[in-house]
Structures are given as structure tokens and as C-alpha cells.
mmCIF file of C-alpha atoms in Angstrom:
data_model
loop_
_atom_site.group_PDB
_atom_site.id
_atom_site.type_symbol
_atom_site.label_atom_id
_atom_site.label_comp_id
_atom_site.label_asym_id
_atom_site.label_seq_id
_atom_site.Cartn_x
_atom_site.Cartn_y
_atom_site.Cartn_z
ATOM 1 C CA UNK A 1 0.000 0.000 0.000
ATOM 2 C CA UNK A 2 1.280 3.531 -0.914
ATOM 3 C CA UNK A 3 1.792 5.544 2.447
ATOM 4 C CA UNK A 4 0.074 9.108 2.272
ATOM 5 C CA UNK A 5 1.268 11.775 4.351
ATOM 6 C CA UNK A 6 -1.735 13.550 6.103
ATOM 7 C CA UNK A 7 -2.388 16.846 4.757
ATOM 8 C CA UNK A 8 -3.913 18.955 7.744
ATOM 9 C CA UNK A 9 -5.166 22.090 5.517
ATOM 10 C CA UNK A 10 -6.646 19.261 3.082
ATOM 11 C CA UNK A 11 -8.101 16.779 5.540
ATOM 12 C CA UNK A 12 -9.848 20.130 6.967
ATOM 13 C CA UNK A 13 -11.203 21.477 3.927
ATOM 14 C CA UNK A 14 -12.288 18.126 3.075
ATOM 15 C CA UNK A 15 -14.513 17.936 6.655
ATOM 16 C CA UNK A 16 -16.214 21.368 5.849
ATOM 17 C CA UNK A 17 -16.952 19.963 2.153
ATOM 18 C CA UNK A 18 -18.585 16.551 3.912
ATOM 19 C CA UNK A 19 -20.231 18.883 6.778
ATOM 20 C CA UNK A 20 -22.047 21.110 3.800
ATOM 21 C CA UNK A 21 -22.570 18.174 1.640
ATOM 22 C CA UNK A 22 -24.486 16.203 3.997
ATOM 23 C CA UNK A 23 -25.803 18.602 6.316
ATOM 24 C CA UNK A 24 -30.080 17.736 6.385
ATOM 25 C CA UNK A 25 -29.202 14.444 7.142
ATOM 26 C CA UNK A 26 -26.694 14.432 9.657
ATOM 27 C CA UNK A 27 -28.011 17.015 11.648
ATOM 28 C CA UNK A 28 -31.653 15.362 12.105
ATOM 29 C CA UNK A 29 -29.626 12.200 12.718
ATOM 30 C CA UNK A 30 -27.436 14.344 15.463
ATOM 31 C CA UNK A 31 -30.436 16.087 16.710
ATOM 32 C CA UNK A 32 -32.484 12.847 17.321
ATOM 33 C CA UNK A 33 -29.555 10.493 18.512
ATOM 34 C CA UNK A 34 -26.423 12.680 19.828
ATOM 35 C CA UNK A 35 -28.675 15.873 21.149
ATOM 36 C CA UNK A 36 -31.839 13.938 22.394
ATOM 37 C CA UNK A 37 -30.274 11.464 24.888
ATOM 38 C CA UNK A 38 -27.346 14.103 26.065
ATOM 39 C CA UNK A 39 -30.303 16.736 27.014
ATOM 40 C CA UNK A 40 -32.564 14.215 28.812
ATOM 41 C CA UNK A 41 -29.264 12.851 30.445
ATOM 42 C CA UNK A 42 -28.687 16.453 31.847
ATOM 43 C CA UNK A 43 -31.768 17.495 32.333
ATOM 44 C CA UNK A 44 -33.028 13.660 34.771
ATOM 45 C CA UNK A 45 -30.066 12.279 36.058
ATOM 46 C CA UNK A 46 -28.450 14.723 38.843
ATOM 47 C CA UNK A 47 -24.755 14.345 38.734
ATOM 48 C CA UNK A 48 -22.244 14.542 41.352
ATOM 49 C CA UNK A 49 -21.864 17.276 43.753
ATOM 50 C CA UNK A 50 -18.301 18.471 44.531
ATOM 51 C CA UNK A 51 -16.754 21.046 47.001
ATOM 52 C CA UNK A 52 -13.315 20.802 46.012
ATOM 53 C CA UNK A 53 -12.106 19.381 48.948
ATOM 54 C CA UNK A 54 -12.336 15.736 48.419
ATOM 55 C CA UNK A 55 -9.250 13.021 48.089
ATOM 56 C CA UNK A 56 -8.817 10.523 45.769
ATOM 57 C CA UNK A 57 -10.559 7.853 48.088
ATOM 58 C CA UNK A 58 -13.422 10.239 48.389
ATOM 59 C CA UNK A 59 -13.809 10.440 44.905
ATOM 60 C CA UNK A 60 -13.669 7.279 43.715
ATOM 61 C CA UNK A 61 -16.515 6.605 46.937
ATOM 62 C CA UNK A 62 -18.773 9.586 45.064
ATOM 63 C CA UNK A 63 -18.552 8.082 41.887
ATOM 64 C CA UNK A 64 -18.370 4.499 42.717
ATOM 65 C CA UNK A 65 -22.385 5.748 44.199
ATOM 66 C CA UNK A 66 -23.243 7.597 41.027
ATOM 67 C CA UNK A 67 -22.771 4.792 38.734
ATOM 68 C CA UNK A 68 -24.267 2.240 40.859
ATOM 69 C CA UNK A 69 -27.215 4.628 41.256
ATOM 70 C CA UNK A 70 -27.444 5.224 37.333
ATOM 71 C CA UNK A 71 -26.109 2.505 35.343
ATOM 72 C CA UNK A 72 -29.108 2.261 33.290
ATOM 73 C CA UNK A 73 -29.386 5.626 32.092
ATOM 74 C CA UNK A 74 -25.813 5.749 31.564
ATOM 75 C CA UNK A 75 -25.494 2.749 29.727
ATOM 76 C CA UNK A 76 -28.842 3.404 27.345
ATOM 77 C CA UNK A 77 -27.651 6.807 26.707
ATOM 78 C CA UNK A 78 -24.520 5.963 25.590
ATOM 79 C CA UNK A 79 -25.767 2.851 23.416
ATOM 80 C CA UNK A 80 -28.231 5.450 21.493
ATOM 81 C CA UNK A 81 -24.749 7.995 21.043
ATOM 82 C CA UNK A 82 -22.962 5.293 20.077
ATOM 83 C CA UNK A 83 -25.671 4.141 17.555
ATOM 84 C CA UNK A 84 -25.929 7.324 16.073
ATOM 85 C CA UNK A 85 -22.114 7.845 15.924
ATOM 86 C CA UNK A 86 -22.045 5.099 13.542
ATOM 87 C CA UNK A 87 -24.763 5.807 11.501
ATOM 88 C CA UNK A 88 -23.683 9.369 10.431
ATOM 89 C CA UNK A 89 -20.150 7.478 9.716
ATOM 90 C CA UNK A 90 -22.976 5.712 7.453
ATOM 91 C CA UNK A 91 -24.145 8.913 5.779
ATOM 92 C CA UNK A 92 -20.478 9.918 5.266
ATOM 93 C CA UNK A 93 -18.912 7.340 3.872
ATOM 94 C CA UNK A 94 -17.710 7.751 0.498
ATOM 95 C CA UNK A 95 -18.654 4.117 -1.055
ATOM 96 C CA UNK A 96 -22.570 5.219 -0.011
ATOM 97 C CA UNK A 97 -25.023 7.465 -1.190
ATOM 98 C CA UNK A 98 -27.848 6.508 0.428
ATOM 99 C CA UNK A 99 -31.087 7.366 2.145
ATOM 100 C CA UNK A 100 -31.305 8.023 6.323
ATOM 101 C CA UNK A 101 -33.779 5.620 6.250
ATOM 102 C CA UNK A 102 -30.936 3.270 4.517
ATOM 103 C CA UNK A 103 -28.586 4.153 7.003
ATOM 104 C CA UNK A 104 -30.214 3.445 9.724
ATOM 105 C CA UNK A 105 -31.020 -0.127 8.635
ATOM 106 C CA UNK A 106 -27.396 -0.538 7.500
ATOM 107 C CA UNK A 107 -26.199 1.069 11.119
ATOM 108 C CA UNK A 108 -28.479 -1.605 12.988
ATOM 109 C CA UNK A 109 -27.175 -4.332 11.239
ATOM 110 C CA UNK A 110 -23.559 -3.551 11.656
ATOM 111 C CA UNK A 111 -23.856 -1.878 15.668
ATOM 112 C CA UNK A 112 -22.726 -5.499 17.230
ATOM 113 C CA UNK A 113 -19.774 -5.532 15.578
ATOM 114 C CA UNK A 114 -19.164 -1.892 16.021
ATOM 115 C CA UNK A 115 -19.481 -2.243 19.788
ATOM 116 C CA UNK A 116 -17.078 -5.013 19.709
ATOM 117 C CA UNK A 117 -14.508 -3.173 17.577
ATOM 118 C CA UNK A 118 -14.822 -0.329 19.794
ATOM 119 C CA UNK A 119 -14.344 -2.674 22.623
ATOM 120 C CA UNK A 120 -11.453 -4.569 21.485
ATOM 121 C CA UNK A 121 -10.104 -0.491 20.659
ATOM 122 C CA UNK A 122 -10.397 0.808 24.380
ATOM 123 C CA UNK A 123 -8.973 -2.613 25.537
ATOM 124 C CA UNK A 124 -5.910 -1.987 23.570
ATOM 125 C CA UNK A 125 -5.728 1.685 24.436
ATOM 126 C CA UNK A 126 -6.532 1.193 27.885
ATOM 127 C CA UNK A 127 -2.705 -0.728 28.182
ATOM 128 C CA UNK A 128 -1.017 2.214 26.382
ATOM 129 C CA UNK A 129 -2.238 4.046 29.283
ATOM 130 C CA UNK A 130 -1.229 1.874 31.993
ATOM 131 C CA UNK A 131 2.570 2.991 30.557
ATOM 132 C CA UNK A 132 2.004 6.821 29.543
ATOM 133 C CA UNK A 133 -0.592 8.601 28.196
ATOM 134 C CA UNK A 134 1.132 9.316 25.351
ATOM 135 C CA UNK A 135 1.151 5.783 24.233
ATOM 136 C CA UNK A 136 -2.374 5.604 24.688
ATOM 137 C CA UNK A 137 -3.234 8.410 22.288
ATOM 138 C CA UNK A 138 -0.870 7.635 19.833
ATOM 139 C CA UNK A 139 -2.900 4.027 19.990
ATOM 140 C CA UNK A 140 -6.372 5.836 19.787
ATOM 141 C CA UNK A 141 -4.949 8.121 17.025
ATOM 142 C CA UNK A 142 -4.016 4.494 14.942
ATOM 143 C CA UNK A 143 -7.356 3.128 15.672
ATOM 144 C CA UNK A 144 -9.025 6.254 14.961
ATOM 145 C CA UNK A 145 -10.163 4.786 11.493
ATOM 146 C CA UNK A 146 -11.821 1.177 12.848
ATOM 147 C CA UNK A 147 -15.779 2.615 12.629
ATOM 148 C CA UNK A 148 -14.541 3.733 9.257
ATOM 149 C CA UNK A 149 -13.227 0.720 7.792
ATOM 150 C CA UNK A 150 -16.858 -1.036 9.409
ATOM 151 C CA UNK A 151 -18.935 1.256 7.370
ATOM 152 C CA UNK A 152 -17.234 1.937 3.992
ATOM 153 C CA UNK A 153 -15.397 -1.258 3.297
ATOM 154 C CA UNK A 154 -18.033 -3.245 4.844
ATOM 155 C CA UNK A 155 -15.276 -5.147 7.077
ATOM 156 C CA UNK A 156 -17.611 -7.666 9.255
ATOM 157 C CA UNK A 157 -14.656 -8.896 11.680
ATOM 158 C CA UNK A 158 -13.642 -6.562 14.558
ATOM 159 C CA UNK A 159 -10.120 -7.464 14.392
ATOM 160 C CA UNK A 160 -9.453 -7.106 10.726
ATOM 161 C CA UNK A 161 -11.117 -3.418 11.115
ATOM 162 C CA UNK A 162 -8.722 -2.895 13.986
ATOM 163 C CA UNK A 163 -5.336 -4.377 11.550
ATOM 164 C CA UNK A 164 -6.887 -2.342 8.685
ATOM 165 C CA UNK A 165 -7.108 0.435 10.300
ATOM 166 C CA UNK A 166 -3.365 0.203 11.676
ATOM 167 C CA UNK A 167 -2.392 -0.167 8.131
ATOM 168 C CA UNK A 168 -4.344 2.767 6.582
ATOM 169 C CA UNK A 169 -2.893 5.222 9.449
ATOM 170 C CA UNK A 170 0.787 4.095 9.006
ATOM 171 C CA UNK A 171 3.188 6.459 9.577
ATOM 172 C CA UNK A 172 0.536 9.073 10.215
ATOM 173 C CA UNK A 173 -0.102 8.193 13.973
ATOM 174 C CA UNK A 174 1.641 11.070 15.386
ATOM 175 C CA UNK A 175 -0.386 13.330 12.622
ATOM 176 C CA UNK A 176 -3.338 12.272 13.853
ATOM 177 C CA UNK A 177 -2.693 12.675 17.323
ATOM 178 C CA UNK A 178 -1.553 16.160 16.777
ATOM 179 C CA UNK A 179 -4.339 17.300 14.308
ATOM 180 C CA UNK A 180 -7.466 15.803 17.218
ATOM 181 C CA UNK A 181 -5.830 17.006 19.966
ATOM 182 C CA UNK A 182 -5.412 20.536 18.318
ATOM 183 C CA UNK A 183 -9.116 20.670 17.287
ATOM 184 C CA UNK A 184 -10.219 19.114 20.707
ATOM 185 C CA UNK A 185 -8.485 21.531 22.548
ATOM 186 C CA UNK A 186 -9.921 24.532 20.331
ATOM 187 C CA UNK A 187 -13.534 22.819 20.205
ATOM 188 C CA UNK A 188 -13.189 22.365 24.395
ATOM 189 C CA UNK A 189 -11.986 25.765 24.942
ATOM 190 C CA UNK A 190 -14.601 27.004 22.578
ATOM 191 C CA UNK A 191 -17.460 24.779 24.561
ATOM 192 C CA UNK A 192 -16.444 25.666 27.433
ATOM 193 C CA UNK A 193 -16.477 29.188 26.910
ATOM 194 C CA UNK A 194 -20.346 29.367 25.074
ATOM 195 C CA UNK A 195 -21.316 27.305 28.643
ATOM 196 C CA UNK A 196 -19.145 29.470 30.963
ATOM 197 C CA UNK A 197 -21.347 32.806 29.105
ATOM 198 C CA UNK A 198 -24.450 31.224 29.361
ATOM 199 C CA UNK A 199 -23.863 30.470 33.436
ATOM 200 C CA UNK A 200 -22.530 34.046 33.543
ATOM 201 C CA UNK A 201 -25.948 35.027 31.728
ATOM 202 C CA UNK A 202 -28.346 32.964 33.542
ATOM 203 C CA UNK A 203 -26.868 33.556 36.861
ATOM 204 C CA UNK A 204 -27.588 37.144 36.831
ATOM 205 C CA UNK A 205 -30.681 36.753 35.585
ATOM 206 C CA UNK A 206 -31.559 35.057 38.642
ATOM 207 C CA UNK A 207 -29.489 36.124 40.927
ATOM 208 C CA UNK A 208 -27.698 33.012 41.324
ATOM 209 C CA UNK A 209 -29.581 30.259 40.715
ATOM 210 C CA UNK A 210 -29.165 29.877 37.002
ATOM 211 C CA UNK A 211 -31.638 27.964 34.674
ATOM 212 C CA UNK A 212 -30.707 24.252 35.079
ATOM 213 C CA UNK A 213 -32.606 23.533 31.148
ATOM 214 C CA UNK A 214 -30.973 26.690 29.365
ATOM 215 C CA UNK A 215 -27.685 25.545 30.767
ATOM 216 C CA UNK A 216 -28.577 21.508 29.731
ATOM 217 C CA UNK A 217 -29.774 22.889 26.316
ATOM 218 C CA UNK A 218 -26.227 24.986 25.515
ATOM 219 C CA UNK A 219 -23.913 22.619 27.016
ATOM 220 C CA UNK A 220 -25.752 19.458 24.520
ATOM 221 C CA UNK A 221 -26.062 22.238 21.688
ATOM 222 C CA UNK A 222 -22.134 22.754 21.622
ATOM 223 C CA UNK A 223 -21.092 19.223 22.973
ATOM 224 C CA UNK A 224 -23.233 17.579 20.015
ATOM 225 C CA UNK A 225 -21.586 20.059 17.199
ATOM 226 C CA UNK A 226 -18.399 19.092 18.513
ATOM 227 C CA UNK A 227 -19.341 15.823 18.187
ATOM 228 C CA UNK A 228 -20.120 16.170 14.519
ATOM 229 C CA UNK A 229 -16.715 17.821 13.859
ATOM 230 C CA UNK A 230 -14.676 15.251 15.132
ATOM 231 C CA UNK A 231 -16.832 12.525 12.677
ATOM 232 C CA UNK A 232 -16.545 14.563 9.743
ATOM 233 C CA UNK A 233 -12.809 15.257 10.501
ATOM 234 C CA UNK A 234 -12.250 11.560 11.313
ATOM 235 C CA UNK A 235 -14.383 10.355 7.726
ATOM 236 C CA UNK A 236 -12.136 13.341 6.165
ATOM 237 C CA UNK A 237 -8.317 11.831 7.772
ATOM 238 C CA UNK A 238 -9.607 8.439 6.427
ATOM 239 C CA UNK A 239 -10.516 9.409 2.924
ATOM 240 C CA UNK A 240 -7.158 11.156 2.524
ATOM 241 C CA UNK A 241 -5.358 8.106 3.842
ATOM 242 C CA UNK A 242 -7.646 5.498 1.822
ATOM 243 C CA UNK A 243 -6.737 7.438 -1.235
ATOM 244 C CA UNK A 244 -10.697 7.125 -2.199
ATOM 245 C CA UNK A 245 -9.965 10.423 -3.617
ATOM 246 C CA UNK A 246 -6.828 12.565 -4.873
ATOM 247 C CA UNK A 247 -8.961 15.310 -2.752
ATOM 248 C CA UNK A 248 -11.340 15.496 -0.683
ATOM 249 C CA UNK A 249 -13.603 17.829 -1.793
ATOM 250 C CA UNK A 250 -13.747 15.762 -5.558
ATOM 251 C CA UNK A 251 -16.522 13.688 -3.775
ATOM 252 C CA UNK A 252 -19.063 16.836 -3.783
ATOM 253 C CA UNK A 253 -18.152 17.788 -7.715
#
């Protein structure tokens, strides 16, 4: 296989192009199975509260109670995030051109297999971590393709999506790593700062004690439009490395 070297102002342009091409669909399939189950997640399941002051042991006792308490909401929320993860990856994917309704069908037959990829992926990155957390990233950054290589090459076992996607992201690891990380830092600073404004906002409009469903409503607003970057980035970094195109933005001509 030809190695291509990741071209950051490319792999960029070529997200916006996917973003614009495909925006009806993905953003009713964002709105319905990213937005939807963040908001209701906010908005029913109280999280925990913090004064600052606690140790590690304390914690890991606060938590330990939180997910005990809400393991089912956690757990169904996440499924339906997941689910809809892959099926924009569905509506992206260069070999398709196909209807939501299409997608959805294709997403549901494919989501075992996609759990278990993405199991067998945090597995793997989980022991990069246990030695630095660099290792771990650079691991996440080679995986980064495995949904991908599910959905457009209509790979069926989890472990030859995994070994695929190692291959496609050869000597581009470290790209990778560097490109997310610089457009998760921008896209957390910029989140945090619309959420930040809007506690500023609603805090003085009630002197204090803020409006909990504004808040819920910005912070899944931004958090599911970051969401959406990162796929269309990720789709974008795999295209590029595929070589499905010489460029990107030929798939919209």
C-alpha cells in the first residue's frame, strides 16, 4: 500500500466539504440520537456534587455511588450515542449514497460488531495508558479509522477493522494525534467558553440560581456540534489516507 502523508489544511477542507454536503441528514440524525439522549441525560439524572475538597478515596466513593445509582441511564444513553455515531459514519462514507432511512437499517445491522470493535479499541488503548498517556493516544490516534473501515469497506470482523485500520494510518499516527488534539483543545476551549457565558448570563438573571434547562440545552447544543466535527474530521483523515480520492472535496463535484 502507498503511504500518504496527512495533509492537515486538506483533511480540513475536506470535513467542511462533507459537513455542507451532507448537512439535512446528519443534523436530524445528530439532533435525534447525539442531542436527544445528552439533554434528557442532563436534564433527569443529577450528577455529582463536589466542594473541592475531596481526596482521591473520596472520589472514587462519590462516583463508585453515582454509577451504581445510574447505570441504566448511563449505559442506554450511551448505546443510542454510540448508535448514532455510527450511523452518520454511514451517511459519510464515500462508497454510499444513500437514504437516512438506509442508514439506519445498515447502522443496525452492523452496531454489534461496532461495539465489539470499539471494545477490542479501548482494551488496547486502555494498556497504552497503563505505561504513559502518550502511548495511549498515539494508539487511539491508529485506531481512529476502525468505525470507518466497518462502514465503507463493509469489514464484518472486529479485528481485521482494527489491523486495517493500523495499516491505513501508518506512519501518520503522530499526525493524527496532533491534528485531534489541536481541534479538541480549540472545540473544548470554545465549549467551554459558550457554557461558561451562558452560566454568567443565567446567573444574573436570577441572581444566582441559574436555569438548570438553558444551561442543559447549551452545554448538549455545543457538545453535540463538537461531536459532529470530530466525525466529519475523522471520515475526512480516512478518505485522505484510503486514497478514495486525490482530494477530498472531488466527492461533492
Amino acid at each position: 500500500m502507498k503511504m500518504t502523508k496527512l495533509n492537515y489544511m486538506q483533511c480540513w477542507n475536506g470535513a467542511m466539504a462533507l459537513l455542507g454536503a451532507h448537512k439535512e441528514a446528519i443534523l436530524a440524525i445528530a439532533g435525534v440520537f447525539l442531542f436527544l439522549p445528552t439533554f434528557l441525560f442532563a436534564q433527569f439524572v443529577q450528577q455529582p456534587v463536589l466542594t473541592g475538597d475531596e481526596d482521591g478515596s473520596a472520589m472514587l466513593a462519590i462516583y463508585s455511588v453515582y454509577f451504581s445509582e445510574n447505570a441504566l441511564p448511563i449505559m442506554l444513553s450511551n448505546l443510542v450515542i454510540s448508535f448514532g455515531g455510527l450511523v452518520i459514519y454511514f451517511t459519510l462514507a464515500p462508497s454510499r449514497n444513500h437514504t437516512v432511512a438506509d442508514d439506519l437499517t445498515a447502522a443496525l445491522k452492523v452496531f454489534l460488531i461496532y461495539l465489539l470493535a470499539n471494545l477490542l479499541t479501548g482494551f488496547l488503548t486502555l494498556i497504552g495508558f497503563f505505561f504513559l498517556i502518550l502511548p495511549g493516544l498515539y494508539l487511539a490516534s491508529r485506531f481512529a479509522l476502525v468505525p470507518i473501515v466497518i462502514v465503507d469497506q463493509q469489514e464484518r470482523n472486529p479485528v481485521e477493522a482494527l489491523r486495517q485500520s493500523w495499516a491505513l494510518t501508518r506512519n501518520n499516527g503522530f499526525s493524527i494525534l496532533l491534528f485531534v488534539l489541536i481541534i479538541a483543545i480549540v472545540g473544548t476551549i470554545t465549549v467551554g467558553a459558550l457554557q461558561a457565558v451562558t452560566g454568567i448570563v443565567t446567573g444574573l438573571a436570577t441572581s444566582g440560581t441559574g436555569w438548570p434547562f438553558v444551561e442543559n440545552l447549551v452545554a448538549s447544543l455545543t457538545g453535540t456540534a463538537f461531536q459532529l466535527v470530530l466525525a466529519v474530521v475523522i471520515m475526512s483523515i480516512y478518505i485522505e489516507l484510503s486514497g478514495k480520492k486525490s482530494d477530498v472535496r472531488e466527492i461533492f463535484n
